[in-house]
Amino acid sequence: MRELRLEALRDPIAHLAYLERIEVALERPDSYWQELTRMAASGTSVGQFVAVNEHGDLSGTVTARVTAPGEPDYIGETSPHLRAAVVGVYVRPGHRGGGVLQAVLSETEAWLRVVGVQQVRLHVNEHNVRAQGAYRKCGYVDTGVRVEMVDGVNHEMVRDLRTAHGEVRVVEEATS
């Protein structure tokens, strides 16, 4: 997971996609990465999901952070409702456009439904047009809310996780 995160932070547009910088991540000890992975694999406040291709290689990842009612979320906002935000999204270049993002977001959203989240949001830099398009393709809608962050102005996008009958949809990972 450490290597996948470092690869994401080295991406040419990482400055538009991540609040963390590569220099900081490189300084973190192995114990940090082990604890982060352990926390994301169990519990209900953070979930990290990965796509694995037919060769056993990691092809992408999505992390979701769940915030309890009244608690500040990752950008410092509070809500009277259980909230979730998608963060730390990365799909390796050779796997982009092949359904990996849709598959890993679908798994993330299924977990969020089980946790009790009804709507998930994310923030995407106004200049990261590629990501905005990918999220729209996955059913996320721009709310019109703009949030100033370290990386500049970000568009808030949301996806309603409730379906007409309350089903949980799971999409198989596309292999390419």
mmCIF file with all atom_site columns, C-alpha atoms in Angstrom:
data_model
loop_
_atom_site.group_PDB
_atom_site.id
_atom_site.type_symbol
_atom_site.label_atom_id
_atom_site.label_alt_id
_atom_site.label_comp_id
_atom_site.label_asym_id
_atom_site.label_entity_id
_atom_site.label_seq_id
_atom_site.pdbx_PDB_ins_code
_atom_site.Cartn_x
_atom_site.Cartn_y
_atom_site.Cartn_z
_atom_site.occupancy
_atom_site.B_iso_or_equiv
_atom_site.pdbx_formal_charge
_atom_site.auth_seq_id
_atom_site.auth_comp_id
_atom_site.auth_asym_id
_atom_site.auth_atom_id
_atom_site.pdbx_PDB_model_num
ATOM 1   C CA . MET A 1 1   ? 0.000   0.000   0.000   1.00 0.00 ? 1   MET A CA 1
ATOM 2   C CA . ARG A 1 2   ? 2.931   2.304   0.741   1.00 0.00 ? 2   ARG A CA 1
ATOM 3   C CA . GLU A 1 3   ? 4.341   1.873   -2.759  1.00 0.00 ? 3   GLU A CA 1
ATOM 4   C CA . LEU A 1 4   ? 0.948   2.479   -4.387  1.00 0.00 ? 4   LEU A CA 1
ATOM 5   C CA . ARG A 1 5   ? 0.502   5.670   -2.354  1.00 0.00 ? 5   ARG A CA 1
ATOM 6   C CA . LEU A 1 6   ? 4.001   6.892   -3.234  1.00 0.00 ? 6   LEU A CA 1
ATOM 7   C CA . GLU A 1 7   ? 3.303   6.194   -6.909  1.00 0.00 ? 7   GLU A CA 1
ATOM 8   C CA . ALA A 1 8   ? 0.101   8.233   -6.654  1.00 0.00 ? 8   ALA A CA 1
ATOM 9   C CA . LEU A 1 9   ? 1.962   11.125  -5.040  1.00 0.00 ? 9   LEU A CA 1
ATOM 10  C CA . ARG A 1 10  ? 4.528   11.055  -7.877  1.00 0.00 ? 10  ARG A CA 1
ATOM 11  C CA . ASP A 1 11  ? 1.822   11.336  -10.550 1.00 0.00 ? 11  ASP A CA 1
ATOM 12  C CA . PRO A 1 12  ? 2.272   14.482  -12.685 1.00 0.00 ? 12  PRO A CA 1
ATOM 13  C CA . ILE A 1 13  ? -1.032  15.911  -11.436 1.00 0.00 ? 13  ILE A CA 1
ATOM 14  C CA . ALA A 1 14  ? -0.651  14.801  -7.801  1.00 0.00 ? 14  ALA A CA 1
ATOM 15  C CA . HIS A 1 15  ? -0.540  18.454  -6.743  1.00 0.00 ? 15  HIS A CA 1
ATOM 16  C CA . LEU A 1 16  ? -4.144  18.717  -7.991  1.00 0.00 ? 16  LEU A CA 1
ATOM 17  C CA . ALA A 1 17  ? -5.343  15.497  -6.414  1.00 0.00 ? 17  ALA A CA 1
ATOM 18  C CA . TYR A 1 18  ? -3.763  15.027  -2.983  1.00 0.00 ? 18  TYR A CA 1
ATOM 19  C CA . LEU A 1 19  ? -3.325  17.189  0.077   1.00 0.00 ? 19  LEU A CA 1
ATOM 20  C CA . GLU A 1 20  ? -0.306  15.121  1.160   1.00 0.00 ? 20  GLU A CA 1
ATOM 21  C CA . ARG A 1 21  ? 3.037   15.732  -0.533  1.00 0.00 ? 21  ARG A CA 1
ATOM 22  C CA . ILE A 1 22  ? 5.569   13.084  -1.567  1.00 0.00 ? 22  ILE A CA 1
ATOM 23  C CA . GLU A 1 23  ? 8.284   14.570  0.675   1.00 0.00 ? 23  GLU A CA 1
ATOM 24  C CA . VAL A 1 24  ? 6.124   14.050  3.750   1.00 0.00 ? 24  VAL A CA 1
ATOM 25  C CA . ALA A 1 25  ? 5.070   10.529  2.749   1.00 0.00 ? 25  ALA A CA 1
ATOM 26  C CA . LEU A 1 26  ? 8.661   9.443   2.157   1.00 0.00 ? 26  LEU A CA 1
ATOM 27  C CA . GLU A 1 27  ? 9.570   10.431  5.730   1.00 0.00 ? 27  GLU A CA 1
ATOM 28  C CA . ARG A 1 28  ? 6.877   8.254   7.325   1.00 0.00 ? 28  ARG A CA 1
ATOM 29  C CA . PRO A 1 29  ? 8.141   5.079   9.058   1.00 0.00 ? 29  PRO A CA 1
ATOM 30  C CA . ASP A 1 30  ? 6.929   1.600   8.138   1.00 0.00 ? 30  ASP A CA 1
ATOM 31  C CA . SER A 1 31  ? 4.880   1.531   11.348  1.00 0.00 ? 31  SER A CA 1
ATOM 32  C CA . TYR A 1 32  ? 2.785   4.433   10.020  1.00 0.00 ? 32  TYR A CA 1
ATOM 33  C CA . TRP A 1 33  ? 1.905   2.541   6.823   1.00 0.00 ? 33  TRP A CA 1
ATOM 34  C CA . GLN A 1 34  ? 1.173   -0.655  8.732   1.00 0.00 ? 34  GLN A CA 1
ATOM 35  C CA . GLU A 1 35  ? -1.187  1.133   11.133  1.00 0.00 ? 35  GLU A CA 1
ATOM 36  C CA . LEU A 1 36  ? -2.888  3.009   8.297   1.00 0.00 ? 36  LEU A CA 1
ATOM 37  C CA . THR A 1 37  ? -3.502  -0.245  6.433   1.00 0.00 ? 37  THR A CA 1
ATOM 38  C CA . ARG A 1 38  ? -4.717  -2.011  9.589   1.00 0.00 ? 38  ARG A CA 1
ATOM 39  C CA . MET A 1 39  ? -7.184  0.794   10.375  1.00 0.00 ? 39  MET A CA 1
ATOM 40  C CA . ALA A 1 40  ? -8.497  0.825   6.803   1.00 0.00 ? 40  ALA A CA 1
ATOM 41  C CA . ALA A 1 41  ? -9.026  -2.935  6.820   1.00 0.00 ? 41  ALA A CA 1
ATOM 42  C CA . SER A 1 42  ? -11.201 -3.011  9.929   1.00 0.00 ? 42  SER A CA 1
ATOM 43  C CA . GLY A 1 43  ? -13.653 -0.758  11.657  1.00 0.00 ? 43  GLY A CA 1
ATOM 44  C CA . THR A 1 44  ? -16.201 1.709   10.362  1.00 0.00 ? 44  THR A CA 1
ATOM 45  C CA . SER A 1 45  ? -14.416 5.066   10.251  1.00 0.00 ? 45  SER A CA 1
ATOM 46  C CA . VAL A 1 46  ? -11.986 4.423   7.384   1.00 0.00 ? 46  VAL A CA 1
ATOM 47  C CA . GLY A 1 47  ? -12.181 1.905   4.575   1.00 0.00 ? 47  GLY A CA 1
ATOM 48  C CA . GLN A 1 48  ? -9.624  1.393   1.842   1.00 0.00 ? 48  GLN A CA 1
ATOM 49  C CA . PHE A 1 49  ? -10.450 -0.685  -1.196  1.00 0.00 ? 49  PHE A CA 1
ATOM 50  C CA . VAL A 1 50  ? -8.069  -1.903  -3.859  1.00 0.00 ? 50  VAL A CA 1
ATOM 51  C CA . ALA A 1 51  ? -8.478  -3.373  -7.299  1.00 0.00 ? 51  ALA A CA 1
ATOM 52  C CA . VAL A 1 52  ? -6.250  -6.334  -8.057  1.00 0.00 ? 52  VAL A CA 1
ATOM 53  C CA . ASN A 1 53  ? -5.728  -7.437  -11.647 1.00 0.00 ? 53  ASN A CA 1
ATOM 54  C CA . GLU A 1 54  ? -5.539  -11.007 -12.927 1.00 0.00 ? 54  GLU A CA 1
ATOM 55  C CA . HIS A 1 55  ? -1.781  -11.098 -12.200 1.00 0.00 ? 55  HIS A CA 1
ATOM 56  C CA . GLY A 1 56  ? -2.247  -10.111 -8.563  1.00 0.00 ? 56  GLY A CA 1
ATOM 57  C CA . ASP A 1 57  ? -0.979  -6.557  -9.096  1.00 0.00 ? 57  ASP A CA 1
ATOM 58  C CA . LEU A 1 58  ? -2.697  -3.591  -7.490  1.00 0.00 ? 58  LEU A CA 1
ATOM 59  C CA . SER A 1 59  ? -4.330  -1.504  -10.208 1.00 0.00 ? 59  SER A CA 1
ATOM 60  C CA . GLY A 1 60  ? -6.152  1.121   -8.140  1.00 0.00 ? 60  GLY A CA 1
ATOM 61  C CA . THR A 1 61  ? -7.376  2.220   -4.744  1.00 0.00 ? 61  THR A CA 1
ATOM 62  C CA . VAL A 1 62  ? -10.081 4.308   -3.071  1.00 0.00 ? 62  VAL A CA 1
ATOM 63  C CA . THR A 1 63  ? -10.256 5.332   0.575   1.00 0.00 ? 63  THR A CA 1
ATOM 64  C CA . ALA A 1 64  ? -13.417 6.514   2.312   1.00 0.00 ? 64  ALA A CA 1
ATOM 65  C CA . ARG A 1 65  ? -13.536 8.387   5.600   1.00 0.00 ? 65  ARG A CA 1
ATOM 66  C CA . VAL A 1 66  ? -16.719 8.234   7.667   1.00 0.00 ? 66  VAL A CA 1
ATOM 67  C CA . THR A 1 67  ? -17.482 11.053  10.100  1.00 0.00 ? 67  THR A CA 1
ATOM 68  C CA . ALA A 1 68  ? -19.924 10.757  12.993  1.00 0.00 ? 68  ALA A CA 1
ATOM 69  C CA . PRO A 1 69  ? -22.679 13.357  13.418  1.00 0.00 ? 69  PRO A CA 1
ATOM 70  C CA . GLY A 1 70  ? -21.326 16.558  14.956  1.00 0.00 ? 70  GLY A CA 1
ATOM 71  C CA . GLU A 1 71  ? -17.677 15.626  14.390  1.00 0.00 ? 71  GLU A CA 1
ATOM 72  C CA . PRO A 1 72  ? -15.457 17.634  12.021  1.00 0.00 ? 72  PRO A CA 1
ATOM 73  C CA . ASP A 1 73  ? -14.606 15.846  8.776   1.00 0.00 ? 73  ASP A CA 1
ATOM 74  C CA . TYR A 1 74  ? -11.321 15.936  6.865   1.00 0.00 ? 74  TYR A CA 1
ATOM 75  C CA . ILE A 1 75  ? -11.909 19.544  5.770   1.00 0.00 ? 75  ILE A CA 1
ATOM 76  C CA . GLY A 1 76  ? -13.177 20.675  9.163   1.00 0.00 ? 76  GLY A CA 1
ATOM 77  C CA . GLU A 1 77  ? -16.912 20.755  8.387   1.00 0.00 ? 77  GLU A CA 1
ATOM 78  C CA . THR A 1 78  ? -19.526 19.255  10.692  1.00 0.00 ? 78  THR A CA 1
ATOM 79  C CA . SER A 1 79  ? -22.947 17.831  9.983   1.00 0.00 ? 79  SER A CA 1
ATOM 80  C CA . PRO A 1 80  ? -25.813 16.528  12.118  1.00 0.00 ? 80  PRO A CA 1
ATOM 81  C CA . HIS A 1 81  ? -25.749 13.407  9.908   1.00 0.00 ? 81  HIS A CA 1
ATOM 82  C CA . LEU A 1 82  ? -23.373 10.510  9.401   1.00 0.00 ? 82  LEU A CA 1
ATOM 83  C CA . ARG A 1 83  ? -21.145 11.598  6.512   1.00 0.00 ? 83  ARG A CA 1
ATOM 84  C CA . ALA A 1 84  ? -18.555 10.040  4.261   1.00 0.00 ? 84  ALA A CA 1
ATOM 85  C CA . ALA A 1 85  ? -15.968 11.375  1.888   1.00 0.00 ? 85  ALA A CA 1
ATOM 86  C CA . VAL A 1 86  ? -14.037 9.587   -0.826  1.00 0.00 ? 86  VAL A CA 1
ATOM 87  C CA . VAL A 1 87  ? -10.343 10.489  -0.614  1.00 0.00 ? 87  VAL A CA 1
ATOM 88  C CA . GLY A 1 88  ? -7.055  9.072   -1.845  1.00 0.00 ? 88  GLY A CA 1
ATOM 89  C CA . VAL A 1 89  ? -8.311  7.832   -5.226  1.00 0.00 ? 89  VAL A CA 1
ATOM 90  C CA . TYR A 1 90  ? -5.670  6.473   -7.578  1.00 0.00 ? 90  TYR A CA 1
ATOM 91  C CA . VAL A 1 91  ? -5.758  4.238   -10.634 1.00 0.00 ? 91  VAL A CA 1
ATOM 92  C CA . ARG A 1 92  ? -2.465  3.247   -12.222 1.00 0.00 ? 92  ARG A CA 1
ATOM 93  C CA . PRO A 1 93  ? -2.046  4.769   -15.702 1.00 0.00 ? 93  PRO A CA 1
ATOM 94  C CA . GLY A 1 94  ? -2.181  1.438   -17.543 1.00 0.00 ? 94  GLY A CA 1
ATOM 95  C CA . HIS A 1 95  ? -5.556  0.656   -15.978 1.00 0.00 ? 95  HIS A CA 1
ATOM 96  C CA . ARG A 1 96  ? -7.330  3.980   -16.485 1.00 0.00 ? 96  ARG A CA 1
ATOM 97  C CA . GLY A 1 97  ? -10.471 3.927   -18.596 1.00 0.00 ? 97  GLY A CA 1
ATOM 98  C CA . GLY A 1 98  ? -10.949 0.176   -18.178 1.00 0.00 ? 98  GLY A CA 1
ATOM 99  C CA . GLY A 1 99  ? -13.525 0.104   -15.391 1.00 0.00 ? 99  GLY A CA 1
ATOM 100 C CA . VAL A 1 100 ? -11.161 -0.077  -12.415 1.00 0.00 ? 100 VAL A CA 1
ATOM 101 C CA . LEU A 1 101 ? -12.362 3.198   -10.906 1.00 0.00 ? 101 LEU A CA 1
ATOM 102 C CA . GLN A 1 102 ? -16.003 2.190   -11.257 1.00 0.00 ? 102 GLN A CA 1
ATOM 103 C CA . ALA A 1 103 ? -15.313 -1.188  -9.658  1.00 0.00 ? 103 ALA A CA 1
ATOM 104 C CA . VAL A 1 104 ? -13.384 0.108   -6.677  1.00 0.00 ? 104 VAL A CA 1
ATOM 105 C CA . LEU A 1 105 ? -15.853 2.966   -6.095  1.00 0.00 ? 105 LEU A CA 1
ATOM 106 C CA . SER A 1 106 ? -18.694 0.458   -6.227  1.00 0.00 ? 106 SER A CA 1
ATOM 107 C CA . GLU A 1 107 ? -17.056 -1.667  -3.522  1.00 0.00 ? 107 GLU A CA 1
ATOM 108 C CA . THR A 1 108 ? -16.424 1.438   -1.446  1.00 0.00 ? 108 THR A CA 1
ATOM 109 C CA . GLU A 1 109 ? -20.036 2.567   -1.806  1.00 0.00 ? 109 GLU A CA 1
ATOM 110 C CA . ALA A 1 110 ? -21.335 -0.905  -0.879  1.00 0.00 ? 110 ALA A CA 1
ATOM 111 C CA . TRP A 1 111 ? -19.291 -0.759  2.342   1.00 0.00 ? 111 TRP A CA 1
ATOM 112 C CA . LEU A 1 112 ? -20.558 2.758   3.069   1.00 0.00 ? 112 LEU A CA 1
ATOM 113 C CA . ARG A 1 113 ? -24.167 1.569   2.687   1.00 0.00 ? 113 ARG A CA 1
ATOM 114 C CA . VAL A 1 114 ? -23.531 -1.205  5.206   1.00 0.00 ? 114 VAL A CA 1
ATOM 115 C CA . VAL A 1 115 ? -22.026 1.354   7.611   1.00 0.00 ? 115 VAL A CA 1
ATOM 116 C CA . GLY A 1 116 ? -25.214 3.423   7.220   1.00 0.00 ? 116 GLY A CA 1
ATOM 117 C CA . VAL A 1 117 ? -24.068 6.265   4.990   1.00 0.00 ? 117 VAL A CA 1
ATOM 118 C CA . GLN A 1 118 ? -26.747 7.560   2.622   1.00 0.00 ? 118 GLN A CA 1
ATOM 119 C CA . GLN A 1 119 ? -24.666 10.008  0.610   1.00 0.00 ? 119 GLN A CA 1
ATOM 120 C CA . VAL A 1 120 ? -20.947 10.178  -0.154  1.00 0.00 ? 120 VAL A CA 1
ATOM 121 C CA . ARG A 1 121 ? -19.039 13.233  -1.278  1.00 0.00 ? 121 ARG A CA 1
ATOM 122 C CA . LEU A 1 122 ? -15.642 14.073  -2.624  1.00 0.00 ? 122 LEU A CA 1
ATOM 123 C CA . HIS A 1 123 ? -13.702 17.175  -3.522  1.00 0.00 ? 123 HIS A CA 1
ATOM 124 C CA . VAL A 1 124 ? -11.851 17.514  -6.800  1.00 0.00 ? 124 VAL A CA 1
ATOM 125 C CA . ASN A 1 125 ? -9.591  20.372  -7.853  1.00 0.00 ? 125 ASN A CA 1
ATOM 126 C CA . GLU A 1 126 ? -11.155 22.734  -10.380 1.00 0.00 ? 126 GLU A CA 1
ATOM 127 C CA . HIS A 1 127 ? -8.233  22.104  -12.767 1.00 0.00 ? 127 HIS A CA 1
ATOM 128 C CA . ASN A 1 128 ? -8.425  18.299  -12.523 1.00 0.00 ? 128 ASN A CA 1
ATOM 129 C CA . VAL A 1 129 ? -10.874 17.959  -15.404 1.00 0.00 ? 129 VAL A CA 1
ATOM 130 C CA . ARG A 1 130 ? -9.946  14.313  -16.048 1.00 0.00 ? 130 ARG A CA 1
ATOM 131 C CA . ALA A 1 131 ? -10.978 13.324  -12.524 1.00 0.00 ? 131 ALA A CA 1
ATOM 132 C CA . GLN A 1 132 ? -14.162 15.395  -12.675 1.00 0.00 ? 132 GLN A CA 1
ATOM 133 C CA . GLY A 1 133 ? -15.202 13.525  -15.825 1.00 0.00 ? 133 GLY A CA 1
ATOM 134 C CA . ALA A 1 134 ? -14.356 10.144  -14.328 1.00 0.00 ? 134 ALA A CA 1
ATOM 135 C CA . TYR A 1 135 ? -16.438 10.861  -11.230 1.00 0.00 ? 135 TYR A CA 1
ATOM 136 C CA . ARG A 1 136 ? -19.387 12.056  -13.329 1.00 0.00 ? 136 ARG A CA 1
ATOM 137 C CA . LYS A 1 137 ? -19.172 8.798   -15.281 1.00 0.00 ? 137 LYS A CA 1
ATOM 138 C CA . CYS A 1 138 ? -19.435 6.963   -11.936 1.00 0.00 ? 138 CYS A CA 1
ATOM 139 C CA . GLY A 1 139 ? -22.603 8.842   -10.969 1.00 0.00 ? 139 GLY A CA 1
ATOM 140 C CA . TYR A 1 140 ? -21.221 11.746  -8.940  1.00 0.00 ? 140 TYR A CA 1
ATOM 141 C CA . VAL A 1 141 ? -22.916 15.128  -9.358  1.00 0.00 ? 141 VAL A CA 1
ATOM 142 C CA . ASP A 1 142 ? -21.321 18.548  -8.881  1.00 0.00 ? 142 ASP A CA 1
ATOM 143 C CA . THR A 1 143 ? -23.228 20.333  -6.093  1.00 0.00 ? 143 THR A CA 1
ATOM 144 C CA . GLY A 1 144 ? -21.995 23.793  -7.095  1.00 0.00 ? 144 GLY A CA 1
ATOM 145 C CA . VAL A 1 145 ? -20.236 24.135  -3.728  1.00 0.00 ? 145 VAL A CA 1
ATOM 146 C CA . ARG A 1 146 ? -16.614 25.266  -3.986  1.00 0.00 ? 146 ARG A CA 1
ATOM 147 C CA . VAL A 1 147 ? -14.117 24.663  -1.190  1.00 0.00 ? 147 VAL A CA 1
ATOM 148 C CA . GLU A 1 148 ? -10.752 26.395  -0.871  1.00 0.00 ? 148 GLU A CA 1
ATOM 149 C CA . MET A 1 149 ? -8.076  23.861  0.069   1.00 0.00 ? 149 MET A CA 1
ATOM 150 C CA . VAL A 1 150 ? -4.289  23.739  0.121   1.00 0.00 ? 150 VAL A CA 1
ATOM 151 C CA . ASP A 1 151 ? -4.292  22.675  -3.546  1.00 0.00 ? 151 ASP A CA 1
ATOM 152 C CA . GLY A 1 152 ? -6.691  25.457  -4.645  1.00 0.00 ? 152 GLY A CA 1
ATOM 153 C CA . VAL A 1 153 ? -10.420 25.603  -5.310  1.00 0.00 ? 153 VAL A CA 1
ATOM 154 C CA . ASN A 1 154 ? -12.193 22.232  -5.255  1.00 0.00 ? 154 ASN A CA 1
ATOM 155 C CA . HIS A 1 155 ? -15.593 21.218  -6.590  1.00 0.00 ? 155 HIS A CA 1
ATOM 156 C CA . GLU A 1 156 ? -17.775 19.244  -4.205  1.00 0.00 ? 156 GLU A CA 1
ATOM 157 C CA . MET A 1 157 ? -19.341 16.217  -5.898  1.00 0.00 ? 157 MET A CA 1
ATOM 158 C CA . VAL A 1 158 ? -21.852 13.826  -4.308  1.00 0.00 ? 158 VAL A CA 1
ATOM 159 C CA . ARG A 1 159 ? -23.465 10.481  -4.973  1.00 0.00 ? 159 ARG A CA 1
ATOM 160 C CA . ASP A 1 160 ? -26.682 9.335   -3.327  1.00 0.00 ? 160 ASP A CA 1
ATOM 161 C CA . LEU A 1 161 ? -26.185 5.791   -2.037  1.00 0.00 ? 161 LEU A CA 1
ATOM 162 C CA . ARG A 1 162 ? -29.869 5.049   -1.582  1.00 0.00 ? 162 ARG A CA 1
ATOM 163 C CA . THR A 1 163 ? -31.529 3.099   -4.354  1.00 0.00 ? 163 THR A CA 1
ATOM 164 C CA . ALA A 1 164 ? -35.213 2.673   -5.127  1.00 0.00 ? 164 ALA A CA 1
ATOM 165 C CA . HIS A 1 165 ? -35.390 -0.616  -3.213  1.00 0.00 ? 165 HIS A CA 1
ATOM 166 C CA . GLY A 1 166 ? -32.369 -0.273  -0.951  1.00 0.00 ? 166 GLY A CA 1
ATOM 167 C CA . GLU A 1 167 ? -30.310 -2.815  -2.870  1.00 0.00 ? 167 GLU A CA 1
ATOM 168 C CA . VAL A 1 168 ? -26.548 -2.817  -2.682  1.00 0.00 ? 168 VAL A CA 1
ATOM 169 C CA . ARG A 1 169 ? -25.027 -2.859  -6.151  1.00 0.00 ? 169 ARG A CA 1
ATOM 170 C CA . VAL A 1 170 ? -21.629 -4.482  -6.571  1.00 0.00 ? 170 VAL A CA 1
ATOM 171 C CA . VAL A 1 171 ? -19.837 -4.210  -9.899  1.00 0.00 ? 171 VAL A CA 1
ATOM 172 C CA . GLU A 1 172 ? -17.189 -6.724  -10.872 1.00 0.00 ? 172 GLU A CA 1
ATOM 173 C CA . GLU A 1 173 ? -13.752 -5.270  -11.557 1.00 0.00 ? 173 GLU A CA 1
ATOM 174 C CA . ALA A 1 174 ? -13.030 -4.935  -15.216 1.00 0.00 ? 174 ALA A CA 1
ATOM 175 C CA . THR A 1 175 ? -9.756  -6.529  -16.226 1.00 0.00 ? 175 THR A CA 1
ATOM 176 C CA . SER A 1 176 ? -7.548  -5.014  -18.836 1.00 0.00 ? 176 SER A CA 1
#
